[in-house]
Coordinates of C-alpha atoms and ligand atoms in Angstrom, one line a residue:
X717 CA 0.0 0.0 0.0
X718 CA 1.6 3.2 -0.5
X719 CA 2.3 5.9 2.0
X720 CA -0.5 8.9 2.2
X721 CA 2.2 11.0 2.1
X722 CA 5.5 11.8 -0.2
X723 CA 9.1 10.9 0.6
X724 CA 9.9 14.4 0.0
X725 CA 7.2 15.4 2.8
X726 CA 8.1 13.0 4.5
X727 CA 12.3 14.2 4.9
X728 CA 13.2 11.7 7.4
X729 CA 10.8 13.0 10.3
X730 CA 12.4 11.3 13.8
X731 CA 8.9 10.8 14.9
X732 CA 5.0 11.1 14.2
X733 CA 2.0 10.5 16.2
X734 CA -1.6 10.2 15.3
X735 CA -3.5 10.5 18.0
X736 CA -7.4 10.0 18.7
X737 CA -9.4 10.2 21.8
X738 CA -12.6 8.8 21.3
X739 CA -14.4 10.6 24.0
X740 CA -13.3 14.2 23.1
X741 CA -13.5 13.7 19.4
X742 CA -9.8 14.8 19.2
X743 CA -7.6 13.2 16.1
X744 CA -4.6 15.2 15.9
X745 CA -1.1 14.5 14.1
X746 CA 2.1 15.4 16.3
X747 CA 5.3 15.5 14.0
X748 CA 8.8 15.6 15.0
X749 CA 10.9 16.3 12.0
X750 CA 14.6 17.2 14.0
X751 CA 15.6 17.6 17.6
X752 CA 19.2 17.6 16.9
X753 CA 19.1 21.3 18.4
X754 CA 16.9 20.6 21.4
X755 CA 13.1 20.0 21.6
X756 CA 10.9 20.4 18.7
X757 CA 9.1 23.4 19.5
X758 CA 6.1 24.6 17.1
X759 CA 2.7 25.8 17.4
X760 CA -0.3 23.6 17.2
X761 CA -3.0 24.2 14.4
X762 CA -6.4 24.2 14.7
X763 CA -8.4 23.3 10.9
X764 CA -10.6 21.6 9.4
X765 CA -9.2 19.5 6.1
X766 CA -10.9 18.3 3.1
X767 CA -9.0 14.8 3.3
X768 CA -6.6 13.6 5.9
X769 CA -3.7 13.2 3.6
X770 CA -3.8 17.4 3.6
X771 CA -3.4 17.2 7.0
X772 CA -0.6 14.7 7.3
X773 CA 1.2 17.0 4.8
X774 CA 0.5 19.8 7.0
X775 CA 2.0 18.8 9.8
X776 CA 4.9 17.3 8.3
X777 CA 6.1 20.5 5.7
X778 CA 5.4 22.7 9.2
X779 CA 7.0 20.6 11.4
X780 CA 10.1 20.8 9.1
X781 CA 10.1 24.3 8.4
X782 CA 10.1 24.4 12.6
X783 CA 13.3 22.9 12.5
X784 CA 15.1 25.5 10.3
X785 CA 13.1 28.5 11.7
X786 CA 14.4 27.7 14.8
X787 CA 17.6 26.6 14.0
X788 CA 18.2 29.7 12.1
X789 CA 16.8 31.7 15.4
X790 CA 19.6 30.3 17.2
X791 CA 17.1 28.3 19.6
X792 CA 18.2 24.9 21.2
X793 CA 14.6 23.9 19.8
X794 CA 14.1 21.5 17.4
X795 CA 11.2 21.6 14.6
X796 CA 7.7 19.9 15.5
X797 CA 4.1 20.9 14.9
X798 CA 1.1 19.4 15.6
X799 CA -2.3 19.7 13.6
X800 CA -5.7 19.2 15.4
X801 CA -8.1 18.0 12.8
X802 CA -11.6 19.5 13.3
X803 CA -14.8 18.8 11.9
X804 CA -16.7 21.0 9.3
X805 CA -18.4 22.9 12.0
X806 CA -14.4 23.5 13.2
X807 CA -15.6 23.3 17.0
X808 CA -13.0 23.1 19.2
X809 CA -13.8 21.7 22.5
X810 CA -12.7 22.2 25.9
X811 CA -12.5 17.8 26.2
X812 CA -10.2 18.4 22.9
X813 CA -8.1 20.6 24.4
X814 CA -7.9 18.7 27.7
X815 CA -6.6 15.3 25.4
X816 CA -4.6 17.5 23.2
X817 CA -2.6 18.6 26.3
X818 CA -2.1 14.9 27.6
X819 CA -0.6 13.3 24.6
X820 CA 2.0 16.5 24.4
X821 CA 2.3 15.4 27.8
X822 CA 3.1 12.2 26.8
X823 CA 6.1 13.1 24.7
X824 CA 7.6 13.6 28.0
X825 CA 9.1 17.1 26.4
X826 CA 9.8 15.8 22.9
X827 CA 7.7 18.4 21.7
X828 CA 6.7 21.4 22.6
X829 CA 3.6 23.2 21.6
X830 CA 2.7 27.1 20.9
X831 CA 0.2 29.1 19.5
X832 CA -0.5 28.3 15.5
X833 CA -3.9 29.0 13.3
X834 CA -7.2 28.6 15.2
X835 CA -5.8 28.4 18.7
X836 CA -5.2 31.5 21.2
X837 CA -3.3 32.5 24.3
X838 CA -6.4 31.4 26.5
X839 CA -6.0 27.7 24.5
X840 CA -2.6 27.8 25.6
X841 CA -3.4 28.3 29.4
X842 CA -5.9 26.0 29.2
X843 CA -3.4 23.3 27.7
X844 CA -0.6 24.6 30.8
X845 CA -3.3 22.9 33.3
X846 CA -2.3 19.7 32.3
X847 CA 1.0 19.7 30.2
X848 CA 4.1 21.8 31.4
X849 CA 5.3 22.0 27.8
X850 CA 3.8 24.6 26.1
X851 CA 5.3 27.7 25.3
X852 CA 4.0 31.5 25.2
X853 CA 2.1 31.6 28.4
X854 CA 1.8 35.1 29.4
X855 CA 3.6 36.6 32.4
X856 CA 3.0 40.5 31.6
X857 CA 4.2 43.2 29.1
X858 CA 8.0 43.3 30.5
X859 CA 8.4 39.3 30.1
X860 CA 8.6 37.0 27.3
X861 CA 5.5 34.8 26.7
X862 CA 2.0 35.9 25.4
X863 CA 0.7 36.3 22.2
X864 CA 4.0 36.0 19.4
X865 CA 2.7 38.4 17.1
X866 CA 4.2 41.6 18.4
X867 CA 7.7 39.8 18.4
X868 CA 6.9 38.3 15.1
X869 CA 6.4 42.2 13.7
X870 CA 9.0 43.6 15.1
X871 CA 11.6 41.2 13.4
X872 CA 10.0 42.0 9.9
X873 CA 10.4 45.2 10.6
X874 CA 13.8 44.8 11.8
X875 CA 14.9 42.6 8.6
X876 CA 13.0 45.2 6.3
X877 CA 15.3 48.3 7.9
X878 CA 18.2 45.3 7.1
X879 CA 17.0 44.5 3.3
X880 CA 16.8 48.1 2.6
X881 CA 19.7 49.1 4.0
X882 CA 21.7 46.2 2.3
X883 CA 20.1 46.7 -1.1
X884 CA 19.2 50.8 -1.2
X885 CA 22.2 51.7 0.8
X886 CA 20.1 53.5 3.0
X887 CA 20.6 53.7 6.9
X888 CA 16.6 54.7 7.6
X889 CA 13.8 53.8 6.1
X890 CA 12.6 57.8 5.8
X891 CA 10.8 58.0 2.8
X892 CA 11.2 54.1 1.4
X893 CA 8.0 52.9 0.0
X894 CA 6.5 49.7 0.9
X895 CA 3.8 47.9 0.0
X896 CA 2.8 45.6 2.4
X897 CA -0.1 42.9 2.0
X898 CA -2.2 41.7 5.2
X899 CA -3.1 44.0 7.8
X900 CA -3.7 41.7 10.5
X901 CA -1.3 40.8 13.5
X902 CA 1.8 40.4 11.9
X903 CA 1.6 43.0 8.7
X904 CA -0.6 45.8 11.3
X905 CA 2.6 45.5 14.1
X906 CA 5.4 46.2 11.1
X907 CA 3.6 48.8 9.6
X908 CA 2.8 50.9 13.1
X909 CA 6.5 50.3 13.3
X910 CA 7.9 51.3 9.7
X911 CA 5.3 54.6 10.2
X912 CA 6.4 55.5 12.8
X913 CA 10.3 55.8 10.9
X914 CA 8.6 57.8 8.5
X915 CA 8.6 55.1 5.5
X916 CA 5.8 55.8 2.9
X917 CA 3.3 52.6 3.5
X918 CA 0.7 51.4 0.7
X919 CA -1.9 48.7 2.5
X920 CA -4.3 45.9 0.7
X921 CA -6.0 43.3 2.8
X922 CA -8.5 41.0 1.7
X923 CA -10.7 42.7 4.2
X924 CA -10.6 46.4 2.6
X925 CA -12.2 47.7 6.3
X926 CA -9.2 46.2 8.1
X927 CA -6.8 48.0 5.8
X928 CA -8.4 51.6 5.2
X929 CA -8.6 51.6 8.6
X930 CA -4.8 51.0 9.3
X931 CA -4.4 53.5 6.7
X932 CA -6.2 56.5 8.3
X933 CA -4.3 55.8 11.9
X934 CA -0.7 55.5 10.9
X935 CA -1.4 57.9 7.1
X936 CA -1.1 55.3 4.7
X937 CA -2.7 54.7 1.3
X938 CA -5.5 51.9 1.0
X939 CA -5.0 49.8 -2.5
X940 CA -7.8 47.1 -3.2
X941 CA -5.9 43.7 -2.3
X942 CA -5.4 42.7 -5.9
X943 CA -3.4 45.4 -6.9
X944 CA -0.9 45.8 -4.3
X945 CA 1.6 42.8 -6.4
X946 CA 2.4 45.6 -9.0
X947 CA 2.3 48.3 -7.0
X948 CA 5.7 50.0 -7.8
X949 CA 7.7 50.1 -4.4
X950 CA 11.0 49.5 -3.0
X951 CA 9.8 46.8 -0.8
X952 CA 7.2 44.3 -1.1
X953 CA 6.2 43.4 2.1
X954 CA 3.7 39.8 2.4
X955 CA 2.0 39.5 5.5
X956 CA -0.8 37.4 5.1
X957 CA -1.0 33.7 3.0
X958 CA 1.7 31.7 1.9
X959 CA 2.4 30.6 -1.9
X960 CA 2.3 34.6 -2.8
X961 CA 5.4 34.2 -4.9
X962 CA 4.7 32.5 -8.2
X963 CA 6.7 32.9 -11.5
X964 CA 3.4 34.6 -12.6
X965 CA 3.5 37.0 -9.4
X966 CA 7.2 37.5 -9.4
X967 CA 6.9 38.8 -12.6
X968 CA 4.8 41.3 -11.9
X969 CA 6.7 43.0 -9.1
X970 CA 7.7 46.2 -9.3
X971 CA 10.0 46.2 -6.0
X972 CA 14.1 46.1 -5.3
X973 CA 12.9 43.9 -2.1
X974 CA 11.0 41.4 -1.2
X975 CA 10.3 41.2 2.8
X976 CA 7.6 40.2 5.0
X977 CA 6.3 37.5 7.7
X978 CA 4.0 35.4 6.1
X979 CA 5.2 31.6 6.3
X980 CA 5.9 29.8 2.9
X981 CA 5.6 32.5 0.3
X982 CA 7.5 31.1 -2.3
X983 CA 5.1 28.8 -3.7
X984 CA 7.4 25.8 -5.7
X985 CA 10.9 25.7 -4.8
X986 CA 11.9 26.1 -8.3
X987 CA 9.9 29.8 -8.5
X988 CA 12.8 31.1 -5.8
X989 CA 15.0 31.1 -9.0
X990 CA 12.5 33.9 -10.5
X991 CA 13.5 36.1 -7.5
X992 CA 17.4 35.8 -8.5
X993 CA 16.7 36.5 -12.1
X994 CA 14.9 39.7 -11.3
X995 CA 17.9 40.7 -9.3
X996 CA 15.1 41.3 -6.4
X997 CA 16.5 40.4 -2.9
X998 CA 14.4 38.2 -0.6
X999 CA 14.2 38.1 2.9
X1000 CA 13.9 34.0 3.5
X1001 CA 10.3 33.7 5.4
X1002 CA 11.6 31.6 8.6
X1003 CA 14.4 33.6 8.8
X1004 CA 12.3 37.1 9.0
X1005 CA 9.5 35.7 10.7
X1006 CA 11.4 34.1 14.0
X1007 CA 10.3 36.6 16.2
X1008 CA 7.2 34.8 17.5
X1009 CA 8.5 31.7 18.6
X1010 CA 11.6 33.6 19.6
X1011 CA 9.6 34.9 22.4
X1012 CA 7.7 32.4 23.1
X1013 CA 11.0 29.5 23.3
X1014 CA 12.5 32.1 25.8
X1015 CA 9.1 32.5 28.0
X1016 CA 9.4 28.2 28.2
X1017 CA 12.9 27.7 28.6
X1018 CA 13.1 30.3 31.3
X1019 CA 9.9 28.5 33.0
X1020 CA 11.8 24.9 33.0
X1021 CA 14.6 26.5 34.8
X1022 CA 11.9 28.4 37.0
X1023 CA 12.8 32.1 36.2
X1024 CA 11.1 34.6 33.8
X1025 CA 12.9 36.0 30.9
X1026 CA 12.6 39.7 30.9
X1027 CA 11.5 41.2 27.7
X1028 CA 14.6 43.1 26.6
X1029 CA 16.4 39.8 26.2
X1030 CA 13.6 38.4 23.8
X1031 CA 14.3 41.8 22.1
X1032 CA 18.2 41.5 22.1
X1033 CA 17.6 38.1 20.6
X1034 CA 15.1 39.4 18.2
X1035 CA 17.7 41.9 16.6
X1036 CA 19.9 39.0 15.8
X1037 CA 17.7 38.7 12.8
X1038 CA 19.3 41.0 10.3
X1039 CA 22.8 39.5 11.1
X1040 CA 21.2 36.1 9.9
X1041 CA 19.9 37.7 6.6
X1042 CA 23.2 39.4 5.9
X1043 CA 25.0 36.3 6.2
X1044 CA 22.2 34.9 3.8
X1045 CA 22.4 37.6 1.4
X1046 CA 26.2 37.7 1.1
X1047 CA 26.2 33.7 0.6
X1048 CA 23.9 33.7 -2.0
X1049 CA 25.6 37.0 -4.0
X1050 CA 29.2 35.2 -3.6
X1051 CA 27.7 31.5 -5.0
X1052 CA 24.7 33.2 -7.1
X1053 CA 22.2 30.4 -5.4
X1054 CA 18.6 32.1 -4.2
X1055 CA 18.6 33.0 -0.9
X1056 CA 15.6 30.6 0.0
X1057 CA 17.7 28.2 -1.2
X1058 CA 20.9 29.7 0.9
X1059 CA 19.0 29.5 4.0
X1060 CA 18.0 26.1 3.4
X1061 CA 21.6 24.8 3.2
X1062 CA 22.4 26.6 6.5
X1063 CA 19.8 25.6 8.1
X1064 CA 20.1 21.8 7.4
X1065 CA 23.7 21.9 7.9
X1066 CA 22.4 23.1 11.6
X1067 CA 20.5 20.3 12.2
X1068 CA 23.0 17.9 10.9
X1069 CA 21.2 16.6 7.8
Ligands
LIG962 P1 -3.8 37.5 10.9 O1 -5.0 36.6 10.7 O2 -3.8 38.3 12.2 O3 -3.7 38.5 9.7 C1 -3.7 38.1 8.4 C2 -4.3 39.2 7.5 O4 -4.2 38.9 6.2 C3 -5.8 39.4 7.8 O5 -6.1 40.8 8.0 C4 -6.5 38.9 6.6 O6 -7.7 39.5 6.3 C5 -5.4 39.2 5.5 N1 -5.5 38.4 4.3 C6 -5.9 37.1 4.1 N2 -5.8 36.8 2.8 C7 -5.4 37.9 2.2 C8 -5.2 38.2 0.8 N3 -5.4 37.3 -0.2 N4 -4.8 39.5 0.5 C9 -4.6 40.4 1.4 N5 -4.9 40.2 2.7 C10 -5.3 38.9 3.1 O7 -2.5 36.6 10.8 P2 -1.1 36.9 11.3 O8 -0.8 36.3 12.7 O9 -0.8 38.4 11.1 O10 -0.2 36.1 10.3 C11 0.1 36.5 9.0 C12 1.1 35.6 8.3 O11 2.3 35.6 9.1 C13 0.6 34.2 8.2 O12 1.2 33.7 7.0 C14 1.3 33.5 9.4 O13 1.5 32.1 9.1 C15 2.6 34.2 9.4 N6 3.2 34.2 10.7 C16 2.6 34.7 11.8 C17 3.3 34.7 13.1 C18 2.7 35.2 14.3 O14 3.4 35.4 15.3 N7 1.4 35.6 14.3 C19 4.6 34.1 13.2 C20 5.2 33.6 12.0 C21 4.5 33.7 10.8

C-alpha cells in the first residue's frame, strides 16, 4: 500500500504521532521532524481539512520548516508541529483541548507546543493545566511569553530596515516605500512600526475595512488587495498567506525587495530562482519571521529553569535577525544560489542533515 504522504514530505521525520481520543473527538497529528538542536518546538494548528492526507502534509512541511526556523533563530529547539483536525463545524472543545494537552504530555518534552492558526493565548493556558510544555504563556508586558505576534512584527520590521539598508544603501527607512499585504497581527505591528520611521506605506488586505482603517491611523494609502503585487515600491512586504510568490506573481513585481512574515511564500521551490533573475533580494520567510516563537521559546525555557525572561532579552535576541539575513544575502551574492535556497543549506547543515 503506498504511503498517504510523499518521501519528499516525509524528509526523514524522527517521529510522528496520530493520535485519537474517542471521547473528546480529538484526532490530531504530532510530528517531529529534528531535535538535533533541542526540543521540537512549534505551534499547534487548529483546521478543518478536506482529506486527511492534507493534513498529514501539513503537519509534516510545518514541522520541518520548525526545525530550520528555529535553528536559524539560534534556539536549542528543534522543529515539531502538531495539527488538530476539526470537523466542518471547526468546534473546538474544551474535552479536545484537555486530550490535546495529555498526549503533548506524553512526549515527556519531545515536543513542545505554541500558539498556530485557530488556537489563542487562553488555548494555551488551558493546555498549561495539564502539560508543562507549552510555550508563550503570558507573564505581563516586561516578560517573554503571550501572544507571538508583536515579536513576530517587530523582526520583519527589523529585517525590512536590514533589506533596505543592504540593497538601497540607506541607513533609515525615511521616505522608502512599501507595499505591504495583510493588515492583521503580523503586517498591522510592522507597519505601526515602519510609520512610525517615516517610511511611505501602501496597504491591501483582503478585508478592505481592516486596511483603510490601518491607513487613516498611521497615514497610509489603501490599495484594493489585488493590486498591491504591481504596486511600484522598494519593498514588497507579504504579511498574510503563503504561496504569494509565483513565477506569474514574481513577474509582476515592481520592487528592489522582497520582505515580510507570512510563512511559505515562495510557492514551488523552483519559482525562488524567478527572484534571482529579477535581481530582487528576498528576505527568506523563517528567517524574518522568528520573532514569535523567539519569544515564546525564551518565555518556556526560562519557566523549565523556574525564572522569567525579561523582555529586553527576547528583544536583544530578536535583533539578531538581520545578522542572519546578511549572512544569507552575502552567501547567496558570492555562490549566485537564491537565498531561500541559501537559507536552506544553512539551516540543514544546523541540524546535521
Ligand atoms: P492574521 O490573521 O492576524 O492577519 C492576516 C491578515 O491577512 C488578515 O487581516 C487577513 O484579512 C489578511 N488576508 C488574508 N488573505 C489575504 C489576501 N489574499 N490578500 C490580502 N490580505 C489577506 O494573521 P497573522 O498572525 O498576522 O499572520 C500573517 C502571516 O504571518 C501568516 O502567513 C502566518 O502564518 C505568518 N506568521 C505569523 C506569526 C505570528 O506570530 N502571528 C509568526 C510567523 C509567521
Amino acid at each position: 500500500m503506498a504511503a498517504f504522504w510523499t518521501e519528499a514530505d516525509w524528509d526523514d521525520h524522527e517521529r510522528v504521532e496520530l493520535v485519537h481520543d474517542r471521547q473528546s473527538g480529538l484526532t490530531a497529528i504530532l510530528a517531529l521532524h529534528s531535535t538535533h538542536c533541542g526540543p521540537g518546538a512549534g505551534g499547534v494548528r487548529f483546521w478543518h481539512y478536506a482529506d486527511p492526507a492534507g493534513a498529514m502534509k501539513d503537519a509534516l512541511r510545518l514541522s520541518r520548516g520548525m526545525s530550520y526556523k528555529n535553528a536559524m533563530a539560534g534556539l536549542p529547539m528543534g522543529g515539531g508541529k502538531a495539527v488538530v483536525l476539526l470537523d466542518e463545524s471547526r468546534t473546538k472543545t474544551p474535552a479536545m483541548l484537555a486530550a490535546f494537552a495529555d498526549a503533548v504530555e506524553t512526549l515527556g518534552g519531545a515536543y513542545v507546543t505554541a500558539q498556530d492558526v485557530g488556537a489563542s493565548e487562553a488555548d494555551m493556558i488551558a493546555l498549561s493545566e495539564r502539560t508543562r510544555h507549552v510555550s508563550g504563556l503570558p507573564h505581563g508586558d516586561d516578560l517573554a511569553g503571550g501572544d507571538p505576534g508583536p515579536s513576530t512584527s517587530f523582526g520583519v520590521y527589523l529585517g525590512i530596515k536590514a533589506a533596505v539598508e543592504h540593497r538601497l544603501g540607506k541607513g533609515s527607512v525615511a521616505g522608502v516605500h512599501v507595499a505591504l499585504q495583510g493588515c492583521g497581527s503580523v503586517g498591522g505591528g510592522a507597519a505601526r512600526l515602519l510609520a512610525r520611521d517615516g517610511a511611505k506605506l501602501t496597504l491591501a488586505d483582503i478585508d478592505p475595512a481592516r486596511a483603510q482603517a490601518l491607513a487613516k491611523e498611521i497615514g497610509a494609502t489603501a490599495v484594493p488587495s489585488d493590486s498591491i503585487i504591481t504596486t511600484p515600491c522598494d519593498v514588497f512586504s507579504p504579511n498574510a498567506l503563503g504561496a504569494i510568490l509565483t513565477a506569474d506573481s514574481i513577474a509582476k513585481l515592481d520592487c528592489a525587495v522582497v520582505a515580510g512574515g507570512a510563512n511559505n511564500q515562495i510557492a514551488r521551490p523552483e519559482d525562488g530562482l524567478a527572484l534571482v533573475e529579477r535581481d530582487i533580494l528576498y528576505a527568506p520567510d523563517y528567517v524574518i519571521n522568528a520573532g514569535g516563537i523567539i519569544n515564546v521559546s525564551l518565555e518556556y525555557l526560562a519557566r523549565m529553569e523556574g525564572r522569567t525572561c525579561p523582555r529586553g532579552e527576547v528583544n536583544q535576541r530578536i535583533g539578531q535577525i538581520p545578522d542572519r539575513l546578511r549572512e544569507i544575502w552575502q552567501e547567496s551574492e558570492t555562490t549566485g544560489l537564491g537565498a531561500d535556497v541559501v537559507a536552506d543549506r544553512m539551516a540543514q547543515r544546523l541540524i546535521g542533515r
